[in-house]
Structures are given as C-alpha cells and as structure tokens.
C-alpha positions as MATLAB code, in Angstrom:
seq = 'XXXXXXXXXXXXXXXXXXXXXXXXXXXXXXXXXXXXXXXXXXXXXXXXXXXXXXXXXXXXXXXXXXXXXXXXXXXXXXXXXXXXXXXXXXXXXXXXXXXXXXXXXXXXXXXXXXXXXXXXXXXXXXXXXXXXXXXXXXXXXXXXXXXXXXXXXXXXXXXXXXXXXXXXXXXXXXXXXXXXXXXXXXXXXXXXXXXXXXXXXXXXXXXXXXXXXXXXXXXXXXXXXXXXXXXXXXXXXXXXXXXXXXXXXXXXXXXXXXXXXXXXXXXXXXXXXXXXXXXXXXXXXXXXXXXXXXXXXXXXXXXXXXXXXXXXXXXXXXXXXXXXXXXXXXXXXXXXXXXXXXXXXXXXXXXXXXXXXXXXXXXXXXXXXXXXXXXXXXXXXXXXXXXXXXXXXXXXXXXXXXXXXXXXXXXXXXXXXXXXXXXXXXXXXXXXXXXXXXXXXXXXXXXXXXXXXXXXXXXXXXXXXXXXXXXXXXXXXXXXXXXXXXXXXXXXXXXXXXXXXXXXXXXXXXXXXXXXXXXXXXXXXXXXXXXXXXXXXXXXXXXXX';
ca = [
      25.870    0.940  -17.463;
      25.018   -2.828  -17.495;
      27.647   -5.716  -18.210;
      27.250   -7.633  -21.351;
      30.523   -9.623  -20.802;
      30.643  -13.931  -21.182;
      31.700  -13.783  -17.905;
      28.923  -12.375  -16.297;
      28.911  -13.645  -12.410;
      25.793  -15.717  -11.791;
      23.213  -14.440   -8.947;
      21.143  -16.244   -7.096;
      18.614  -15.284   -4.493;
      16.931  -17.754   -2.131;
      14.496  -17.270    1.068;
      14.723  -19.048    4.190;
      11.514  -17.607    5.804;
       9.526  -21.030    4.859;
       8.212  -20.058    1.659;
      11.587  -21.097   -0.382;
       9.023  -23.731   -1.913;
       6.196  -21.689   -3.120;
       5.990  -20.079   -6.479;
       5.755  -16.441   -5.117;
       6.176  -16.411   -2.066;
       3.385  -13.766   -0.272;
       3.760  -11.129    2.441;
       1.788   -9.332    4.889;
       2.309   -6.176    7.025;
       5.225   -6.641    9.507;
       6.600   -9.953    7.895;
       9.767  -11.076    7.678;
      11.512  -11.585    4.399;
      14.751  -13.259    5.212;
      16.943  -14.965    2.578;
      20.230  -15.294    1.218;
      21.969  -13.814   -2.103;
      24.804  -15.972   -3.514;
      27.343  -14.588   -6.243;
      29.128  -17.164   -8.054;
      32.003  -15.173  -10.434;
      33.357  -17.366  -13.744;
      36.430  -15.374  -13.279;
      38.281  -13.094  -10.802;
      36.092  -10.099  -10.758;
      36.181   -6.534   -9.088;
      33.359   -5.908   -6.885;
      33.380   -2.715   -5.299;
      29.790   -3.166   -3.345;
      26.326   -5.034   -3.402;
      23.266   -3.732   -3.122;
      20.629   -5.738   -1.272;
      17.191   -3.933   -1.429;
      13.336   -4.424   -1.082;
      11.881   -2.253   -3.795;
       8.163   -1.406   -5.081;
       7.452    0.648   -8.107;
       4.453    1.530   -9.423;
       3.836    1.978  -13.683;
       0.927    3.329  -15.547;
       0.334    4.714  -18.847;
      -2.541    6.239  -20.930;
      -2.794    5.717  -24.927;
      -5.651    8.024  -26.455;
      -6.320    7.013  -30.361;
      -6.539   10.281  -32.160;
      -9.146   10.696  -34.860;
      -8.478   13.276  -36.501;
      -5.085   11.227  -38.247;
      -3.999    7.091  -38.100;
      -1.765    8.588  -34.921;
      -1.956    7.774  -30.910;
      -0.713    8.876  -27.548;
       0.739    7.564  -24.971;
       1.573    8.941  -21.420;
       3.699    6.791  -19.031;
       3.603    7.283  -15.159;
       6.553    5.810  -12.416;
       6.682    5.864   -9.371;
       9.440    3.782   -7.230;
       7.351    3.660   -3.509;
       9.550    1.895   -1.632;
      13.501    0.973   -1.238;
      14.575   -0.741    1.354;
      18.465   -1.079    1.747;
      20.423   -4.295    3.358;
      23.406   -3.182    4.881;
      26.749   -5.138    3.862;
      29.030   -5.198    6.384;
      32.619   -4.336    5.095;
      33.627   -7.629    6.803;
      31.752   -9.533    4.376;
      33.651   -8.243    1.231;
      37.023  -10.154    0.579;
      39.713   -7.889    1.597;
      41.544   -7.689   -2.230;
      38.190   -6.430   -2.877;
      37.635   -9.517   -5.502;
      35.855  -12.648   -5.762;
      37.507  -15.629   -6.260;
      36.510  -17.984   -9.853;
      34.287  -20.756   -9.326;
      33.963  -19.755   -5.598;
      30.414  -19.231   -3.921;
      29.951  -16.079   -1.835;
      26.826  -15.847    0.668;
      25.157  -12.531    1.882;
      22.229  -12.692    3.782;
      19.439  -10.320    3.327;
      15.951   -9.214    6.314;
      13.597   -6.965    5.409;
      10.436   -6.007    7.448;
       7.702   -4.980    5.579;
       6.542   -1.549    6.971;
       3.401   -0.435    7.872;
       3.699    2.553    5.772;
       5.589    4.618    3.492;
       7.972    7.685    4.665;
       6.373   11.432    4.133;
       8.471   12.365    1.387;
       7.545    9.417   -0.516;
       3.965   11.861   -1.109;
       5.283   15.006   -1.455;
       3.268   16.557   -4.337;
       0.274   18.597   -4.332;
      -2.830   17.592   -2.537;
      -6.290   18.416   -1.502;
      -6.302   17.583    2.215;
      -4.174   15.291    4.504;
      -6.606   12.413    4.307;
      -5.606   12.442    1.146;
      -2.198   12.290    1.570;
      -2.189    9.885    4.956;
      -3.604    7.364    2.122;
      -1.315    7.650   -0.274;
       1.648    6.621    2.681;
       0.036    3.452    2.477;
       1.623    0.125    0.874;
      -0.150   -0.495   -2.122;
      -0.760   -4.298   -2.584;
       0.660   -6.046   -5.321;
      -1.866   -5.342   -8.842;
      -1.735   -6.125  -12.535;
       1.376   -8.098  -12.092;
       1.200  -10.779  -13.963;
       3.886  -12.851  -11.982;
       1.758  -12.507   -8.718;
       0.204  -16.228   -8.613;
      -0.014  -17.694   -5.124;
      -2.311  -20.310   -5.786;
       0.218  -23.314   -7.236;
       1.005  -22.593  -10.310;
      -2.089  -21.045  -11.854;
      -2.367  -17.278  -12.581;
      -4.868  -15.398  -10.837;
      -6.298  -12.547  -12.189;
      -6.983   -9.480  -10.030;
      -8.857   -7.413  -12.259;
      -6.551   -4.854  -13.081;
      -5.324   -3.552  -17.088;
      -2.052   -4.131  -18.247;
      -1.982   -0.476  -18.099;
      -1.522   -0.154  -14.308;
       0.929   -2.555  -12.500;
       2.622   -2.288   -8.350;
       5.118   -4.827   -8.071;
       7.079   -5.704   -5.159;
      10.549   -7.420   -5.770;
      14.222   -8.331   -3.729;
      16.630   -6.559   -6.126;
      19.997   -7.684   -6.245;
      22.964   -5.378   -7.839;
      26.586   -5.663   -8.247;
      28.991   -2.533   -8.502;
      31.999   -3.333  -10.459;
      33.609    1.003  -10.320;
      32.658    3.740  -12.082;
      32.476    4.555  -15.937;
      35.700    7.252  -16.338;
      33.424    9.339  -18.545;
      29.772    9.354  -16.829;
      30.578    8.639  -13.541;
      27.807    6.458  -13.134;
      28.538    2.874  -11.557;
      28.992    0.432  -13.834;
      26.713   -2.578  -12.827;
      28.131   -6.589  -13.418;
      25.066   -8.116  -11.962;
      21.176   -6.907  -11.949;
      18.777   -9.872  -10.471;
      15.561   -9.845   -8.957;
      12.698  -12.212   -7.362;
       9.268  -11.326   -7.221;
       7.016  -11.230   -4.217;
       3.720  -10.931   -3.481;
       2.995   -8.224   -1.007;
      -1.048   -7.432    0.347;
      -0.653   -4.826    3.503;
      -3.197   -5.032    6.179;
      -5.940   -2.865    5.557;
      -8.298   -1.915    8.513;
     -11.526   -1.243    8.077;
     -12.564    2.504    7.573;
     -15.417    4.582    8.430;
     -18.272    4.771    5.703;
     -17.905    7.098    2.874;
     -19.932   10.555    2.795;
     -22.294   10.154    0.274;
     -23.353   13.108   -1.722;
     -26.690   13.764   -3.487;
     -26.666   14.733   -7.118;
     -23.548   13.871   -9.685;
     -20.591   14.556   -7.001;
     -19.999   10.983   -7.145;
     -20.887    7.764   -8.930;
     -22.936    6.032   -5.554;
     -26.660    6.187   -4.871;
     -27.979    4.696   -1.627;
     -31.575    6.201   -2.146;
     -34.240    5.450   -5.341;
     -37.353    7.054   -5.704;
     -39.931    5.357   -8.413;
     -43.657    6.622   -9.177;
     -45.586    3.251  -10.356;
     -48.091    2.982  -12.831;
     -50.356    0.090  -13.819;
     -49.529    1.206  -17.448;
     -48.137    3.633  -19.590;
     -51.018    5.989  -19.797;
     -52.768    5.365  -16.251;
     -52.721    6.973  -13.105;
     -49.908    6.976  -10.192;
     -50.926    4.186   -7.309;
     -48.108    5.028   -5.623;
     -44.315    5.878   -4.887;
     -41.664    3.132   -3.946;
     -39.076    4.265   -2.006;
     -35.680    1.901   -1.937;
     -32.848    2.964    0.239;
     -29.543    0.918    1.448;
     -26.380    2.021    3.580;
     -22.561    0.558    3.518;
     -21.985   -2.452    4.813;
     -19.563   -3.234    7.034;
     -16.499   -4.340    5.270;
     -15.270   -7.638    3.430;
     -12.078   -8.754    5.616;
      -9.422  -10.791    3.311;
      -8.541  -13.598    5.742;
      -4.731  -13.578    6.225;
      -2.751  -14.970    3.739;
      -1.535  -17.769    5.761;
      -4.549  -18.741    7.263;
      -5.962  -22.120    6.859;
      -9.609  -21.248    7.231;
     -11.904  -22.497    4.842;
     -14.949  -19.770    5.224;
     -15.567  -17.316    3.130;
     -15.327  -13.815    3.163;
     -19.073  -12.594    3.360;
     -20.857   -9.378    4.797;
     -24.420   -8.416    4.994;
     -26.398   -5.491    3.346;
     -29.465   -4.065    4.275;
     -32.597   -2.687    1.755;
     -35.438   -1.116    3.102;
     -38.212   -0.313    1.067;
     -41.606    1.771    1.511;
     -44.668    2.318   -0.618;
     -46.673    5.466   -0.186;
     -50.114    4.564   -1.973;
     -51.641    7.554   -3.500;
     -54.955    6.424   -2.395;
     -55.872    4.251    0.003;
     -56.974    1.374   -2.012;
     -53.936    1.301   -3.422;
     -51.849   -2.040   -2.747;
     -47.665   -2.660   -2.489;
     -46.208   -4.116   -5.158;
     -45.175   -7.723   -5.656;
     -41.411   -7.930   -5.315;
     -39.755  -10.153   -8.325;
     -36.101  -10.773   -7.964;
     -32.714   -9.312   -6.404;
     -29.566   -9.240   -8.582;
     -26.514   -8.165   -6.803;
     -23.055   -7.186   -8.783;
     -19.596   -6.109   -7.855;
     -18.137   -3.578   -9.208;
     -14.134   -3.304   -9.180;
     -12.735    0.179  -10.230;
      -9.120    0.626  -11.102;
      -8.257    4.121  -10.911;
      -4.923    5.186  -12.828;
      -3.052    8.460  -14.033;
       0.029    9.059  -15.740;
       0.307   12.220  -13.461;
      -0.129   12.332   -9.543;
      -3.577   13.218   -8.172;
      -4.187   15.237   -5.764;
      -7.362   13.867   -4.678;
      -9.297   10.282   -4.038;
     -10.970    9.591   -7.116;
     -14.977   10.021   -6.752;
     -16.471   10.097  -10.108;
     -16.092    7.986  -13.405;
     -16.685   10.725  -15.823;
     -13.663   12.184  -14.677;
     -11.480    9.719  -15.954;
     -13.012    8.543  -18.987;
     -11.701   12.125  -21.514;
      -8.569   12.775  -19.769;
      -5.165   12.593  -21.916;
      -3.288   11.575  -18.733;
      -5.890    9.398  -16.612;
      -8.057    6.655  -17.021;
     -10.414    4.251  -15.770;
     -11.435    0.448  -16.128;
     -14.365   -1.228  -14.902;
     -15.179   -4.802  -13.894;
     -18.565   -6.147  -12.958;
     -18.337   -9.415  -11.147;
     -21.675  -11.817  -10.596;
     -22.231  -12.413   -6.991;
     -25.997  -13.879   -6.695;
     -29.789  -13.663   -7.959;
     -32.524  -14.366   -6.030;
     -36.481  -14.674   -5.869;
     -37.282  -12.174   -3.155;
     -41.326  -12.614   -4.222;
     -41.946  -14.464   -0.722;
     -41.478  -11.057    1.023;
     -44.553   -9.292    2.958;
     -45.447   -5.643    3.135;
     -46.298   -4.653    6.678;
     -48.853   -1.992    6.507;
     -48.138    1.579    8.978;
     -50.377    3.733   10.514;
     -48.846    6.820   11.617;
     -49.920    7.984   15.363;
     -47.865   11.082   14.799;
     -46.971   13.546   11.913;
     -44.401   11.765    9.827;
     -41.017   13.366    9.056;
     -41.245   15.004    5.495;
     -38.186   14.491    3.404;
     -36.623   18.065    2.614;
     -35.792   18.735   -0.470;
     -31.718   17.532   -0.841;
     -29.085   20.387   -1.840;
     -26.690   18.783   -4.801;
     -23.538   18.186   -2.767;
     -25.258   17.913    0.329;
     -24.196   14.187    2.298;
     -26.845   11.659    2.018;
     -28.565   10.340    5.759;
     -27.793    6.942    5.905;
     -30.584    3.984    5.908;
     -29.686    2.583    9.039;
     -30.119    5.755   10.935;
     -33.502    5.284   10.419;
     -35.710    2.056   11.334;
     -38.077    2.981    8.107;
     -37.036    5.094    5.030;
     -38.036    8.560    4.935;
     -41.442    9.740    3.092;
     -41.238    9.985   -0.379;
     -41.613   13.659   -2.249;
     -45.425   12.812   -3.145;
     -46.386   11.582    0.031;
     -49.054   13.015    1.854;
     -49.763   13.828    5.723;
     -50.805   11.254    8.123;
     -52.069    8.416    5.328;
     -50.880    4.984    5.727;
     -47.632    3.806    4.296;
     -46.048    0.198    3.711;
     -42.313   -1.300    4.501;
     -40.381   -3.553    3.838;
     -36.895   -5.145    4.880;
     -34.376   -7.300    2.716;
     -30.861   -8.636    4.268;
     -28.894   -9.301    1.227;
     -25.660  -11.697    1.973;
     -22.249  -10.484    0.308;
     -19.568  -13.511   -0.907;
     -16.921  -12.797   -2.565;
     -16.184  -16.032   -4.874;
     -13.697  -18.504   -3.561;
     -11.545  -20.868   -5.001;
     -12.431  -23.388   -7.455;
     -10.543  -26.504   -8.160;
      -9.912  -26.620  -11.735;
     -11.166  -23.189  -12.668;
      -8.640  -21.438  -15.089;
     -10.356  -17.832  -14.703;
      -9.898  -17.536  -10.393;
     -10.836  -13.911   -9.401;
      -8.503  -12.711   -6.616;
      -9.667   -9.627   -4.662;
      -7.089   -7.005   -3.032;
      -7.766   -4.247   -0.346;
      -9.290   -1.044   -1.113;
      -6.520    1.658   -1.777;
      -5.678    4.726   -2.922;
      -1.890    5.838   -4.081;
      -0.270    8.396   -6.150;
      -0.830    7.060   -9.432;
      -3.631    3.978   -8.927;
      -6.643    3.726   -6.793;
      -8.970    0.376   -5.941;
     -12.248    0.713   -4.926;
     -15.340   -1.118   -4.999;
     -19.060   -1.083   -4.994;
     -22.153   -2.914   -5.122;
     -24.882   -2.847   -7.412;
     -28.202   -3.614   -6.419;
     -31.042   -4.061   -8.776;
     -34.727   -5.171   -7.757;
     -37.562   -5.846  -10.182;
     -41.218   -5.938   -9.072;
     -44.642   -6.083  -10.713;
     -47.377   -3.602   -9.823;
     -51.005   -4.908   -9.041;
     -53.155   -5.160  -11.509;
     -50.810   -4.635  -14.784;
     -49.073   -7.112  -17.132;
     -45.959   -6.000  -17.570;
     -42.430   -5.447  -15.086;
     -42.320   -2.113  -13.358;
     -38.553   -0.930  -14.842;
     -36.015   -2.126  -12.384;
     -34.650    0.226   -9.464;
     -30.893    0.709   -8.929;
     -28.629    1.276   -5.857;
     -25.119    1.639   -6.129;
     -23.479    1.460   -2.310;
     -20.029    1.743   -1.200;
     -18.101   -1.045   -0.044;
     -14.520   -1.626    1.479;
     -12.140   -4.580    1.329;
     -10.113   -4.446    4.263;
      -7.288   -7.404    5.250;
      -5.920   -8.509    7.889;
      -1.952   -9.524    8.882;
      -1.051  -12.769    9.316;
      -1.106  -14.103   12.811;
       2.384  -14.446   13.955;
       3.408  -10.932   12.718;
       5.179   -8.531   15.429;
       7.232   -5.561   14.907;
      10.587   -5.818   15.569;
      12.711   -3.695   17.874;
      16.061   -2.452   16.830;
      18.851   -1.878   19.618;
      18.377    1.869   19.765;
      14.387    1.745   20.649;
      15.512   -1.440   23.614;
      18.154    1.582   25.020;
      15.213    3.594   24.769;
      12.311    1.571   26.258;
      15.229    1.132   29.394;
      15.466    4.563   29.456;
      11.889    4.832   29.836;
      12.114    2.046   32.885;
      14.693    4.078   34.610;
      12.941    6.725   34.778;
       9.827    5.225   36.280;
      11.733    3.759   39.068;
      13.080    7.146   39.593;
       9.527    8.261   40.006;
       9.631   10.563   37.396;
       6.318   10.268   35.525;
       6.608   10.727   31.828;
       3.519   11.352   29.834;
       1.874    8.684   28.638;
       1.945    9.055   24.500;
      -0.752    7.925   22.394;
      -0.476    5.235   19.743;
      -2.491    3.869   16.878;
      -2.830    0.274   18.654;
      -3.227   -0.380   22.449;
       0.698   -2.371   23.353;
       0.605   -4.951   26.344;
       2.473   -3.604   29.522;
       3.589   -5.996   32.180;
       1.917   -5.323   35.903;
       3.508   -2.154   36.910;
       2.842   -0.620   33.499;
       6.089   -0.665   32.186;
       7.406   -1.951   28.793;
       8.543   -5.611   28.706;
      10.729   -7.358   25.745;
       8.343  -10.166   27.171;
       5.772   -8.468   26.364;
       5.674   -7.327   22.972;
       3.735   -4.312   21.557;
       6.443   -2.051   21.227;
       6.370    1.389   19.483;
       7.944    1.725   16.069;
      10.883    4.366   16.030;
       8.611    7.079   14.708;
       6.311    6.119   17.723;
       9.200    6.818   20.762;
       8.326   10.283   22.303;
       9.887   13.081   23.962;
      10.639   12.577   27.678;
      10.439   15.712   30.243;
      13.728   15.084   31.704;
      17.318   17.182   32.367;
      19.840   17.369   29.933;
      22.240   14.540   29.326;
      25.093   15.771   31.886;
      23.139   18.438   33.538;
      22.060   18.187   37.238;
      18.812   20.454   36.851;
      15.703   18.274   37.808;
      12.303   19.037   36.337;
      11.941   21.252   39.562;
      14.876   23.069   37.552;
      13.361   26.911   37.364;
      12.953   26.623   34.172;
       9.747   24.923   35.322;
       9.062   27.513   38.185;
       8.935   30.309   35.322;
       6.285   28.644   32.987;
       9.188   27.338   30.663;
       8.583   23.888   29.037;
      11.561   21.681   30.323;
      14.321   20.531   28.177;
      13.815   17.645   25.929;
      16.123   14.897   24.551;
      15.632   12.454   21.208;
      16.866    9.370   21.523;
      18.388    8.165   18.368;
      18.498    4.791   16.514;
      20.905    3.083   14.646;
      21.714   -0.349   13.413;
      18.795   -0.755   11.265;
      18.725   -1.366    7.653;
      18.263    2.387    5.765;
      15.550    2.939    4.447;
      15.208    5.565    1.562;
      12.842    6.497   -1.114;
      12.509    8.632   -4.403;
];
C-alpha cells in the first residue's frame, strides 16, 4: 500500500564511494557501494523500519500479432535476482519511534557486489549443472535505458526494449500495517540506478556440432567452376576455430587500447587435375553478430539455435549485426604441397557429432572429392578483431557487455566471416563462402577490488592459525583462485586473498569442549573424526526470491 499523502517525507540517496559525481555511477565484481540515505519528514511521522537494499530484477515479455483476428499476445517474464539487505541498527531509529518535522535523519548504507548469486536463486528445472552454475551468475546491466556511463550520452547496448536487468539501491519506508490486509503500508519508495558489469573470465571454447544442432559453422566446403556449365577445377576448403576471447578492460581503467583479438582462416584447394590453379582471393568482410536471447518462461538450457526462438509464444530472439572491417586479402600466396605420405581422409561427419577444431591441425583436412597422394594448396589468413571504441561526438556509441546466460535472457556473440574469390580463367565472382565462429566477451574487475572479510571468517582464519601452531595439519581445501599466504603458509589479514564464507571448510578437529584428540578411537576404528562449522554473523543478509 503506497502513501499518496501532501506530506510525503522526502528521500534522498547519495554515494560516497567517489562516484557521487558521475551520472550512473558503475560497478564491478567485489566493489564497494557505500552511501548514505537521508529522510527528511514535513511532519511528525511514524516510521516503524527502513529498508536499505541492493536489488536486481530482470523483465521480459513476448507479443505475437495474431492473424487470424486484429488481436495480439503478450507474455511477461520477472525475475528479482538479487536483494541485498542493509541492516538498521535499532540504535539508529529515534526511540518515540518518530521523526521529527523539518529534521534530517542519516543512515548509511555498504553493499559488496557478489561474485554470484545464492542456489535457490536457480531453482527450476534444468538440463545439466553447467547450465545451472551459469545462471548463478550476475547478469550485467542490459536494455536499461538509464545505464549511460559515458557523460551524459546514452549508450546503446544492443538489447530490445523487450528484455531489460537493472541494478538499483532501493530505499523503503514502513509506516505499520494496513488493519485489513496486513500488508505494510509504505510512506516512502526511492531508488538510484547503477550500473553493474560482473567480471567474466574467459571460458573454454564451445563444442561445435556438425549439421543444424546449432547456428555456428567453423568448416566450408565449395566445388569451383569456371562457369555455370563447365567442369569442377577444384574444391576450396575454408576452416576457422574460436578465438581467444575479447576482454572488456575494467571499468575504471584509464587505458586507451582497444579491445582486439585475433582469428585464424586456413584455406586449401584440392585441384581436380593437376593443371588446375588456386584461386585468386578478393576480399574479407568480417561482422559481429550480438544475440539477445529472452523468454517469458525459464529455460532450462543455454540457448544454441535461432530457429528455436523465432515461433515460440513465450520466447524470442533479436539479432544485431555490427561492421567491424573489410579488407583486400588479393596479395595472399598459395603455397603448393606435395604429400610424402598418405594424407588423412576426412570421414564422413555424423549430424551432432563435435566439429575438430582448425588449430588442431597445421593444414585443413582433405576435402570429400579429394583424391590420394595428388598435390594440394594452403593458405593462412590472421584476421584482427576490434570491437569499436569511443567516438567523440558520435550520438549512436555501441557498448558491448560480457557473454551470459540467466534464467530469462542470454548474450552471446559470434563472428561472421565472408571471403570472395575469383576462379582462373572465368569472368565472374565465385559465390562467397561463410563461417560463422564462436566468440566470448569476457571482463575483467577493476583493480583495487578485494573481498571483504566479515568478523566471523577473521575468528575463523585464527582458528585455522591455532591450529597450525598446535601442529595439527588441516587439509588444505581447494579454491577457485590461488590466495597469498605469508611465509609459513598461514593466512594473513596482511595478506589478503581470503576465502568467501561459502569457501571456509570443515576442520578435522575434537568437539568444542571435548578432550578427544584426532588420535580419539574414533580414528583407530576407521570412523571419520568429528567436524565443527564455524558460523558467521554480522554481515548484511542477504536473501532472494
């Protein structure tokens, strides 16, 4: 129940983590978002609590146009990922449980942005658990049209209106409850926008699969003609792999360089006779292509073809191709092959079957029509990959966000290759050859972000230090990222690199107030030895729905 009174108090939220100043202010993994929330009441009002949180939801919806009548559809999708929750100290309230007229009050607000979302945040159906360790991810901020970070100019991230993460500090005042719904009865509902892009590490290349299973092609097979109605001089054979991934500089970094990567093309002509010369390369056109994945319904799975998503009453799909270069590639030679040894045929692929990468091998593999122990031609291109940067004065700025797959919305990209050449001898363009490749965009966290340590995990990392000066050896646990140690290979506040509080293990030690050792006979009988959790408190709660 909102108020709609005159008197409504008036909010205000305001940071003081240095970015007070910019129009919305941005975030990376493990940041800090400190501020301050200030409630100024026009009159003596009731408050009975504030709530102080760090929320993200996620919206989508689907309209299908029907033809059969003037009618359409629409299916809406929400999803709140994240709450974070401030605690308010009961010493900040006023005692009479009211705030004074014309009177300031001041509550200060930290957050930590996580690394990743709590398991019940994903807790509908799914194929696998890859599936579902990627939809714990943060999602970036997408399709929000408040998400500028450059000035004051809008940038445009290539996502529809119809799919939209935001990331905002909500601010909520609790004036009792309505006597016949129960439900609090809000005075106050304000909220500032941030912009939020998670670090994204790099991942290992996709498994490509032959036929329709998915919408990528790293291998092209082409028989060439001089014309229409002559005879086959030969096969060309074009073949790429994934390239390593584009890394998003951190969003407080200063550097000016781009973000580039490097692909690969390899190409081979099998002649079908021997007179038969390579073609004459013309020109290079690369493309990306920026997929937004989005359903009114959870999936279950990581989306992997187009057609999928293009009839369905509750998901859809939109596309973006973005320019990246063109270039004359006619200066490149053939180098001519004589095999000393039978050549590896290329086996007929099974549909579903994952594709052998290009750079497993230092020349493509034969084509279907080539024949045993004749001579064969290659070629190499190295194709740069920039993503565009920032133009002064340019109203239409594309802004590029790591690859990512949630609930409701998936991001992914790929790049689309197409190379023209001209066959010996004839007057018109050979048809052009396509590869479509996968391609991450991964990001990284801004420099002077650390995790920080609540006082239950310190009482636990001195635990741990007690215990090694007792000589009693705990196992050493295994974590995602290699933490600094100090000398004797014990954790240091000095130091940093300490576990998060999902991260602290399970010591073999006694029981709090027992005097049984782990020589207890527990041991001497085969019997795992007693365990105790430490538990943490004092941190801000963190729930989500």
């Amino acid at each position: 129940m909102a108020y709609k009174g005159k008197n409504k108090p008036t909010v205000n939220i305001t940071l003081t983590d240095g970015q007070q100043d910019a129009f919305i202010p941005s975030y990376s993994t493990l940041d800090e978002i400190k501020g301050n929330v200030t409630v100024t009441p026009q009159v003596e009002t009731k408050i009975d609590h504030i709530y102080i949180t760090l929320e993200c939801t996620v919206k989508t919806y689907i309209e299908r146009v029907g033809t059969a009548s003037a009618t359409n559809t629409r299916s809406e999708g929400y999803d709140s990922r994240l709450r974070l929750v401030q605690p308010i100290p009961e010493t900040a309230m006023p005692e009479s449980g009211k705030l004074g007229p014309g009177k300031s009050h001041t509550f200060p607000f930290e957050f930590a942005v996580p690394k990743e979302l709590l398991p019940k945040s994903c807790e509908h159906t799914i194929d696998n658990d890859v599936v579902r360790q990627a939809h714990l991810q943060l999602p970036p901020t997408l399709g929000d049209p408040m998400a500028s970070v450059w000035g004051k100019t809008m940038l445009d991230d290539m996502a529809p209106d119809m799919s939209i993460v935001s990331y905002f500090v909500r601010v909520r005042l609790v004036s009792g409850r309505d006597e016949k719904t129960g439900k609090h009865i809000f005075i106050g509902d304000e909220i500032k926008k941030v912009r939020i892009i998670p670090a994204v590490p790099e991942h290992p290349p996709l498994a490509v699969l032959e036929g329709k299973q998915d919408d990528y092609r790293l291998r092209k097979e082409k028989p060439l003609k001089k014309g229409t109605f002559q005879k086959r001089i030969g096969t060309l054979v074009m073949e790429s792999a994934q390239p390593r991934s584009l890394h998003l500089l951190p969003l407080r970094s200063e550097d000016p360089h781009p973000v580039t990567t490097m692909a690969t093309i390899r190409l081979r002509f099998d002649p079908a006779s021997s007179d038969a010369q390579p073609p004459r390369l013309g020109s290079l056109v690369t493309k990306l292509k920026v997929a937004t994945f989005f359903a009114a319904k959870r999936m279950h799975d990581i989306p992997k073809r187009s057609a999928d998503f293009h009839y369905g009453s509750d998901r859809s799909l939109y596309v973006i191709s973005v320019p990246l270069s063109s270039r004359c590639v006619a200066s490149v030679e053939w180098a001519k092959n004589t095999p000393r040894t039978t050549s590896p045929r290329r086996e007929p692929s099974v549909p579903g079957s994952p594709v052998v990468p290009a750079s497993s091998f230092a020349t493509p593999l034969p084509s279907e029509s080539y024949r045993e122990g004749q001579d064969y031609y290659t070629a190499s291109l190295v194709v740069p990959i920039t993503l565009p940067g920032k133009v002064e004065g340019n109203t239409n700025h594309k802004v590029f966000v790591p690859t990512f797959h949630s609930c409701l919305i998936s991001r992914v990209y790929a790049l689309d290759l197409t190379l023209s050449c001209h066959t010996p001898g004839a007057s018109v363009i050979v048809p052009e050859m396509h590869l479509k490749i996968p391609v991450q965009i991964s990001a990284e966290p801004n420099a002077d972000a650390r995790p920080k340590i609540s006082q239950g995990e310190a009482e636990a990392i001195a635990r741990r230090e007690s215990l090694h000066a007792g000589n009693v050896e705990p196992p050493v646990p295994a974590y995602s990222e290699e933490p600094q140690t100090a000398g004797d290979g014990s954790w240091s506040p000095q130091n940093g690199g300490f576990p998060s509080r999902r991260e602290i293990p399970h010591y073999p030690v006694s029981p709090i107030g027992s005097r049984q050792s782990v020589d207890a006979p527990e041991a001497s009988r085969g019997l795992p030895p007693p365990d105790y959790t430490i538990q943490t408190s004092g941190r801000p709660t963190v729930s989500s729905r």
